[in-house]
């Protein structure tokens, strides 16, 4: 990577803002350094002009959604590109599973919103658990009699699959509610804050039967695709609540429907689906024990500000010749 700390003070650094932002965001990027030249991607501009602008980009904030070939081809078509910051988790997950050459991995640094989504998604996960515990969605209400008392999260066992920034925040909130927190990672090595027991993936079948709440916070990889399928669902408690704030492909949709129809788990809260959107004819829409947020749990009134803050902090590092934080893959040796 070029070291801008050793460049001349007037070195031009083209930054293409490829997603809609407000004027304050443009100003914040410009104000980082006088070398920064902000170019705004206009989807209505003439295709040739747009391609020339993208080809000139050294840094890209967001990835234009209207360019043929998808995010991977967009990055490959920008020969000057050295760093791209993905502004949403779906794009980042897609790039994580895409195939890049060794040269492309050396040339292009990819970062994403990272922990910027963690607070919002963890809050949504806890909201989902509370909604069922307090009978706010689908289940019989307290006014229907004492046969359906409200429940408490305190004392329940919470199982978290994946301890990235989102999973770690769910663990913190779960512990604050007085829950016993279990967590599963690929290796299960070491200890983690706010986690009572950390186990590797091979013990998933042992942890599910003792868990009142299961939160999926996993990205899509070769190891996690369809991880929670018929076998895992059959091991869940009949009173368990399942929440997915990770990648939708981790959860087998057909097995989930069969499990819900058979009363195992008791309820599910979804913010992610295997497809980009849950089909209109999906039976999940009509099930009373399903709560759906169509990929909007992270879209809070503070989310855009968090994403911009992360990008600006990394832009300063980049211009100083330092490695940016939160890369999709490690720096080349």
Short mmCIF file of C-alpha atoms in Angstrom, two decimals:
data_model
loop_
_atom_site.label_atom_id
_atom_site.label_comp_id
_atom_site.label_asym_id
_atom_site.label_seq_id
_atom_site.Cartn_x
_atom_site.Cartn_y
_atom_site.Cartn_z
CA UNK A 1 0.00 0.00 0.00
CA UNK A 2 1.23 3.48 -0.82
CA UNK A 3 2.42 5.42 2.22
CA UNK A 4 0.84 8.86 2.08
CA UNK A 5 2.82 9.94 5.11
CA UNK A 6 5.78 10.13 2.71
CA UNK A 7 3.88 11.73 -0.19
CA UNK A 8 3.97 15.35 -1.22
CA UNK A 9 1.43 17.60 0.55
CA UNK A 10 -0.53 18.13 -2.67
CA UNK A 11 -0.91 14.42 -3.52
CA UNK A 12 -4.43 13.96 -4.97
CA UNK A 13 -6.49 11.17 -3.37
CA UNK A 14 -9.73 10.50 -5.32
CA UNK A 15 -12.51 9.24 -3.03
CA UNK A 16 -15.68 8.10 -4.79
CA UNK A 17 -18.80 8.29 -2.63
CA UNK A 18 -20.83 5.58 -4.35
CA UNK A 19 -23.95 5.55 -2.16
CA UNK A 20 -26.46 8.28 -1.26
CA UNK A 21 -25.26 10.49 1.60
CA UNK A 22 -26.17 13.91 2.94
CA UNK A 23 -24.03 17.02 2.30
CA UNK A 24 -22.68 16.91 5.87
CA UNK A 25 -21.13 13.50 5.15
CA UNK A 26 -19.42 14.83 2.02
CA UNK A 27 -18.02 17.73 4.05
CA UNK A 28 -16.78 15.41 6.79
CA UNK A 29 -14.84 13.35 4.24
CA UNK A 30 -13.39 16.42 2.52
CA UNK A 31 -12.30 17.93 5.82
CA UNK A 32 -10.12 14.97 6.72
CA UNK A 33 -7.24 16.20 4.56
CA UNK A 34 -6.64 18.71 1.81
CA UNK A 35 -5.44 15.94 -0.51
CA UNK A 36 -8.87 14.30 -0.56
CA UNK A 37 -10.90 14.90 -3.72
CA UNK A 38 -14.47 13.70 -3.29
CA UNK A 39 -16.27 12.42 -6.38
CA UNK A 40 -19.97 11.64 -6.03
CA UNK A 41 -21.40 8.71 -7.95
CA UNK A 42 -24.53 9.85 -9.78
CA UNK A 43 -26.58 6.87 -11.04
CA UNK A 44 -28.22 9.16 -13.60
CA UNK A 45 -24.99 10.32 -15.23
CA UNK A 46 -23.84 9.15 -18.63
CA UNK A 47 -22.41 5.58 -18.36
CA UNK A 48 -19.06 6.53 -19.86
CA UNK A 49 -18.57 9.37 -17.38
CA UNK A 50 -19.52 7.14 -14.48
CA UNK A 51 -17.05 4.46 -15.55
CA UNK A 52 -14.25 7.01 -15.91
CA UNK A 53 -14.96 8.28 -12.41
CA UNK A 54 -14.97 4.76 -10.94
CA UNK A 55 -11.78 3.89 -12.82
CA UNK A 56 -10.12 6.91 -11.22
CA UNK A 57 -11.15 5.96 -7.69
CA UNK A 58 -8.42 5.15 -5.23
CA UNK A 59 -10.89 4.90 -2.36
CA UNK A 60 -14.57 3.99 -2.56
CA UNK A 61 -17.17 4.68 0.15
CA UNK A 62 -19.97 2.22 -0.50
CA UNK A 63 -20.47 0.25 -3.70
CA UNK A 64 -22.95 1.39 -6.37
CA UNK A 65 -25.87 -1.01 -6.60
CA UNK A 66 -26.77 -0.19 -10.20
CA UNK A 67 -23.56 -1.29 -11.93
CA UNK A 68 -23.84 -4.63 -13.82
CA UNK A 69 -21.95 -7.58 -12.39
CA UNK A 70 -22.45 -6.83 -8.72
CA UNK A 71 -20.00 -5.59 -6.07
CA UNK A 72 -17.16 -7.96 -6.95
CA UNK A 73 -17.10 -6.91 -10.61
CA UNK A 74 -17.35 -3.25 -9.61
CA UNK A 75 -14.16 -3.55 -7.58
CA UNK A 76 -12.38 -5.45 -10.33
CA UNK A 77 -13.29 -2.79 -12.90
CA UNK A 78 -11.50 -0.06 -10.89
CA UNK A 79 -7.77 -0.43 -11.66
CA UNK A 80 -6.74 2.42 -9.34
CA UNK A 81 -8.77 1.19 -6.39
CA UNK A 82 -6.78 0.52 -3.23
CA UNK A 83 -9.46 0.56 -0.54
CA UNK A 84 -13.25 0.07 -0.46
CA UNK A 85 -15.48 0.59 2.57
CA UNK A 86 -18.73 -1.40 2.31
CA UNK A 87 -21.55 0.47 4.02
CA UNK A 88 -23.94 -2.43 4.66
CA UNK A 89 -23.52 -5.92 6.04
CA UNK A 90 -25.15 -7.73 3.11
CA UNK A 91 -22.57 -6.32 0.68
CA UNK A 92 -19.74 -7.14 3.06
CA UNK A 93 -20.96 -10.72 3.44
CA UNK A 94 -21.16 -11.05 -0.33
CA UNK A 95 -17.59 -9.84 -0.74
CA UNK A 96 -16.43 -12.16 2.03
CA UNK A 97 -17.71 -15.19 0.14
CA UNK A 98 -16.56 -13.96 -3.30
CA UNK A 99 -13.46 -15.30 -5.04
CA UNK A 100 -10.63 -12.81 -5.43
CA UNK A 101 -7.21 -13.43 -6.94
CA UNK A 102 -4.07 -13.04 -4.85
CA UNK A 103 -3.25 -9.88 -6.79
CA UNK A 104 -6.66 -8.40 -6.03
CA UNK A 105 -6.30 -9.23 -2.36
CA UNK A 106 -2.93 -7.50 -2.28
CA UNK A 107 -4.18 -4.46 -4.16
CA UNK A 108 -7.61 -3.82 -2.64
CA UNK A 109 -8.29 -3.43 1.06
CA UNK A 110 -11.93 -4.02 1.98
CA UNK A 111 -13.47 -2.83 5.23
CA UNK A 112 -17.06 -2.63 6.40
CA UNK A 113 -19.38 -1.26 9.00
CA UNK A 114 -18.02 -3.83 11.45
CA UNK A 115 -18.96 -2.99 15.00
CA UNK A 116 -21.08 -0.08 13.81
CA UNK A 117 -24.03 -2.49 13.46
CA UNK A 118 -23.43 -4.30 16.73
CA UNK A 119 -25.40 -2.11 19.13
CA UNK A 120 -28.51 -1.92 16.94
CA UNK A 121 -28.56 -5.63 16.07
CA UNK A 122 -27.92 -6.71 19.66
CA UNK A 123 -30.73 -4.46 20.89
CA UNK A 124 -33.03 -5.99 18.27
CA UNK A 125 -32.08 -9.50 19.43
CA UNK A 126 -32.96 -8.62 23.02
CA UNK A 127 -36.18 -6.94 21.88
CA UNK A 128 -37.14 -10.18 20.16
CA UNK A 129 -36.53 -12.20 23.31
CA UNK A 130 -38.45 -9.69 25.42
CA UNK A 131 -41.35 -9.56 22.95
CA UNK A 132 -42.01 -13.25 23.53
CA UNK A 133 -41.23 -13.24 27.24
CA UNK A 134 -43.69 -10.39 27.77
CA UNK A 135 -46.25 -11.71 25.26
CA UNK A 136 -46.11 -8.68 23.01
CA UNK A 137 -46.27 -10.60 19.74
CA UNK A 138 -48.27 -13.61 18.66
CA UNK A 139 -48.63 -15.37 21.98
CA UNK A 140 -51.71 -15.21 24.24
CA UNK A 141 -51.87 -12.07 26.34
CA UNK A 142 -52.04 -11.91 30.12
CA UNK A 143 -55.65 -10.71 29.88
CA UNK A 144 -56.62 -14.15 28.63
CA UNK A 145 -55.97 -15.62 32.04
CA UNK A 146 -53.33 -16.81 34.44
CA UNK A 147 -52.67 -19.91 32.34
CA UNK A 148 -50.23 -17.81 30.30
CA UNK A 149 -48.08 -15.88 32.78
CA UNK A 150 -45.34 -13.57 31.58
CA UNK A 151 -41.80 -14.87 31.84
CA UNK A 152 -38.46 -13.30 32.76
CA UNK A 153 -35.15 -13.43 30.94
CA UNK A 154 -33.29 -13.51 34.26
CA UNK A 155 -32.26 -17.05 35.03
CA UNK A 156 -32.77 -18.29 31.46
CA UNK A 157 -29.94 -19.71 29.37
CA UNK A 158 -28.91 -17.75 26.28
CA UNK A 159 -26.89 -19.45 23.54
CA UNK A 160 -25.07 -17.20 21.06
CA UNK A 161 -23.69 -18.63 17.82
CA UNK A 162 -20.79 -16.40 16.79
CA UNK A 163 -18.86 -13.96 18.96
CA UNK A 164 -18.01 -11.18 16.57
CA UNK A 165 -18.95 -7.62 17.44
CA UNK A 166 -22.70 -8.42 17.35
CA UNK A 167 -22.46 -11.65 19.32
CA UNK A 168 -20.24 -10.03 21.94
CA UNK A 169 -22.75 -7.21 22.42
CA UNK A 170 -25.62 -9.71 22.72
CA UNK A 171 -23.60 -11.47 25.42
CA UNK A 172 -23.13 -8.21 27.31
CA UNK A 173 -26.83 -7.38 27.19
CA UNK A 174 -27.86 -10.93 28.05
CA UNK A 175 -25.63 -10.90 31.11
CA UNK A 176 -27.09 -7.51 32.12
CA UNK A 177 -30.54 -9.15 32.08
CA UNK A 178 -29.28 -11.86 34.42
CA UNK A 179 -29.11 -14.64 31.84
CA UNK A 180 -26.65 -17.52 31.82
CA UNK A 181 -24.70 -17.00 28.62
CA UNK A 182 -23.31 -19.81 26.47
CA UNK A 183 -21.48 -19.13 23.23
CA UNK A 184 -20.32 -21.18 20.26
CA UNK A 185 -17.39 -20.30 18.02
CA UNK A 186 -15.51 -22.36 15.48
CA UNK A 187 -12.73 -23.33 17.89
CA UNK A 188 -14.28 -22.49 21.27
CA UNK A 189 -10.83 -21.54 22.54
CA UNK A 190 -10.12 -19.26 25.48
CA UNK A 191 -12.53 -17.09 27.42
CA UNK A 192 -14.82 -14.25 26.39
CA UNK A 193 -16.26 -11.36 28.41
CA UNK A 194 -19.83 -11.92 29.67
CA UNK A 195 -19.77 -15.56 28.55
CA UNK A 196 -20.20 -18.28 31.17
CA UNK A 197 -19.29 -21.15 28.87
CA UNK A 198 -17.55 -21.07 25.46
CA UNK A 199 -17.64 -24.21 23.33
CA UNK A 200 -16.56 -25.19 19.80
CA UNK A 201 -19.07 -25.82 17.03
CA UNK A 202 -19.01 -29.59 17.43
CA UNK A 203 -20.85 -29.22 20.76
CA UNK A 204 -23.80 -27.31 19.26
CA UNK A 205 -26.10 -30.32 19.66
CA UNK A 206 -25.32 -30.47 23.38
CA UNK A 207 -25.95 -26.78 24.02
CA UNK A 208 -29.27 -26.42 22.20
CA UNK A 209 -31.42 -28.59 24.55
CA UNK A 210 -30.46 -26.47 27.58
CA UNK A 211 -30.94 -23.06 25.91
CA UNK A 212 -34.13 -21.03 26.34
CA UNK A 213 -32.92 -18.45 23.80
CA UNK A 214 -30.71 -18.97 20.74
CA UNK A 215 -29.25 -15.98 18.89
CA UNK A 216 -27.53 -16.47 15.53
CA UNK A 217 -24.83 -13.85 14.91
CA UNK A 218 -22.76 -15.65 12.28
CA UNK A 219 -21.48 -14.53 8.87
CA UNK A 220 -21.89 -16.73 5.81
CA UNK A 221 -18.92 -19.03 5.25
CA UNK A 222 -18.38 -22.54 3.98
CA UNK A 223 -18.59 -23.75 7.58
CA UNK A 224 -21.71 -21.81 8.62
CA UNK A 225 -23.94 -22.27 5.54
CA UNK A 226 -27.03 -24.18 6.67
CA UNK A 227 -25.44 -24.82 10.07
CA UNK A 228 -28.82 -24.55 11.82
CA UNK A 229 -30.76 -27.16 9.90
CA UNK A 230 -33.20 -29.93 10.70
CA UNK A 231 -30.83 -31.66 13.11
CA UNK A 232 -30.11 -28.54 15.14
CA UNK A 233 -33.74 -27.42 15.18
CA UNK A 234 -34.86 -30.85 16.42
CA UNK A 235 -32.52 -30.40 19.40
CA UNK A 236 -34.11 -27.09 20.49
CA UNK A 237 -36.43 -26.81 23.45
CA UNK A 238 -40.15 -26.55 22.78
CA UNK A 239 -40.16 -23.24 24.70
CA UNK A 240 -37.04 -21.81 23.01
CA UNK A 241 -36.98 -18.55 21.08
CA UNK A 242 -34.66 -18.39 18.06
CA UNK A 243 -33.35 -15.03 16.81
CA UNK A 244 -31.31 -14.53 13.63
CA UNK A 245 -29.36 -11.28 13.32
CA UNK A 246 -26.55 -12.93 11.36
CA UNK A 247 -26.58 -14.09 7.75
CA UNK A 248 -29.83 -15.66 6.60
CA UNK A 249 -28.04 -18.56 4.92
CA UNK A 250 -26.93 -19.92 8.30
CA UNK A 251 -30.53 -20.98 8.98
CA UNK A 252 -32.28 -23.63 6.86
CA UNK A 253 -35.63 -22.00 6.04
CA UNK A 254 -37.50 -25.20 5.19
CA UNK A 255 -36.32 -26.95 8.33
CA UNK A 256 -37.33 -23.88 10.33
CA UNK A 257 -40.90 -23.94 9.00
CA UNK A 258 -41.22 -27.65 9.76
CA UNK A 259 -39.89 -27.10 13.26
CA UNK A 260 -42.27 -24.22 13.96
CA UNK A 261 -45.22 -26.26 12.70
CA UNK A 262 -44.24 -29.00 15.14
CA UNK A 263 -43.76 -26.56 18.03
CA UNK A 264 -39.99 -26.64 18.15
CA UNK A 265 -38.80 -23.93 18.70
CA UNK A 266 -41.68 -21.99 20.23
CA UNK A 267 -40.99 -18.79 18.30
CA UNK A 268 -38.55 -17.17 15.91
CA UNK A 269 -37.42 -13.58 15.29
CA UNK A 270 -35.83 -12.89 11.91
CA UNK A 271 -33.89 -9.97 10.49
CA UNK A 272 -32.08 -11.96 7.80
CA UNK A 273 -33.07 -14.45 5.13
CA UNK A 274 -31.23 -16.73 2.71
CA UNK A 275 -32.52 -14.61 -0.19
CA UNK A 276 -32.17 -10.83 -0.40
CA UNK A 277 -35.78 -10.54 0.76
CA UNK A 278 -38.23 -13.02 2.20
CA UNK A 279 -40.60 -13.98 -0.65
CA UNK A 280 -44.11 -12.57 -0.40
CA UNK A 281 -45.58 -16.07 -0.52
CA UNK A 282 -43.44 -17.41 2.34
CA UNK A 283 -45.53 -19.14 4.98
CA UNK A 284 -43.43 -17.40 7.64
CA UNK A 285 -45.35 -14.15 7.05
CA UNK A 286 -48.59 -15.75 8.26
CA UNK A 287 -47.25 -17.71 11.24
CA UNK A 288 -48.30 -16.27 14.60
CA UNK A 289 -45.08 -17.36 16.30
CA UNK A 290 -42.81 -15.51 13.87
CA UNK A 291 -41.66 -11.89 14.19
CA UNK A 292 -40.05 -10.44 11.05
CA UNK A 293 -37.96 -7.33 10.54
CA UNK A 294 -37.09 -7.21 6.82
CA UNK A 295 -33.34 -6.50 7.11
CA UNK A 296 -34.01 -3.21 8.89
CA UNK A 297 -32.83 -3.86 12.46
CA UNK A 298 -29.50 -2.13 11.82
CA UNK A 299 -31.06 0.87 10.07
CA UNK A 300 -31.42 3.12 13.09
CA UNK A 301 -31.22 6.90 13.25
CA UNK A 302 -27.59 6.61 14.39
CA UNK A 303 -26.39 3.99 11.92
CA UNK A 304 -25.30 6.28 9.09
CA UNK A 305 -23.35 8.44 11.53
CA UNK A 306 -21.55 5.38 12.92
CA UNK A 307 -20.61 4.12 9.46
CA UNK A 308 -19.26 7.54 8.51
CA UNK A 309 -17.26 7.82 11.75
CA UNK A 310 -15.60 4.46 11.08
CA UNK A 311 -14.75 5.44 7.52
CA UNK A 312 -13.34 8.87 8.49
CA UNK A 313 -11.16 7.33 11.21
CA UNK A 314 -9.81 4.78 8.73
CA UNK A 315 -9.31 7.46 6.08
CA UNK A 316 -7.01 9.32 8.47
CA UNK A 317 -5.05 6.11 9.04
CA UNK A 318 -4.80 5.48 5.31
CA UNK A 319 -3.47 8.95 4.60
CA UNK A 320 -0.87 8.52 7.33
CA UNK A 321 0.32 5.33 5.66
CA UNK A 322 -1.10 3.11 8.40
CA UNK A 323 -3.11 -0.06 7.99
CA UNK A 324 -6.87 0.47 8.07
CA UNK A 325 -8.85 -1.25 10.81
CA UNK A 326 -11.33 -4.04 10.21
CA UNK A 327 -10.03 -5.48 6.95
CA UNK A 328 -11.98 -8.30 5.34
CA UNK A 329 -8.75 -10.25 4.97
CA UNK A 330 -5.34 -9.78 6.59
CA UNK A 331 -2.66 -7.58 5.09
CA UNK A 332 -0.31 -9.34 2.70
CA UNK A 333 3.11 -10.16 4.08
#
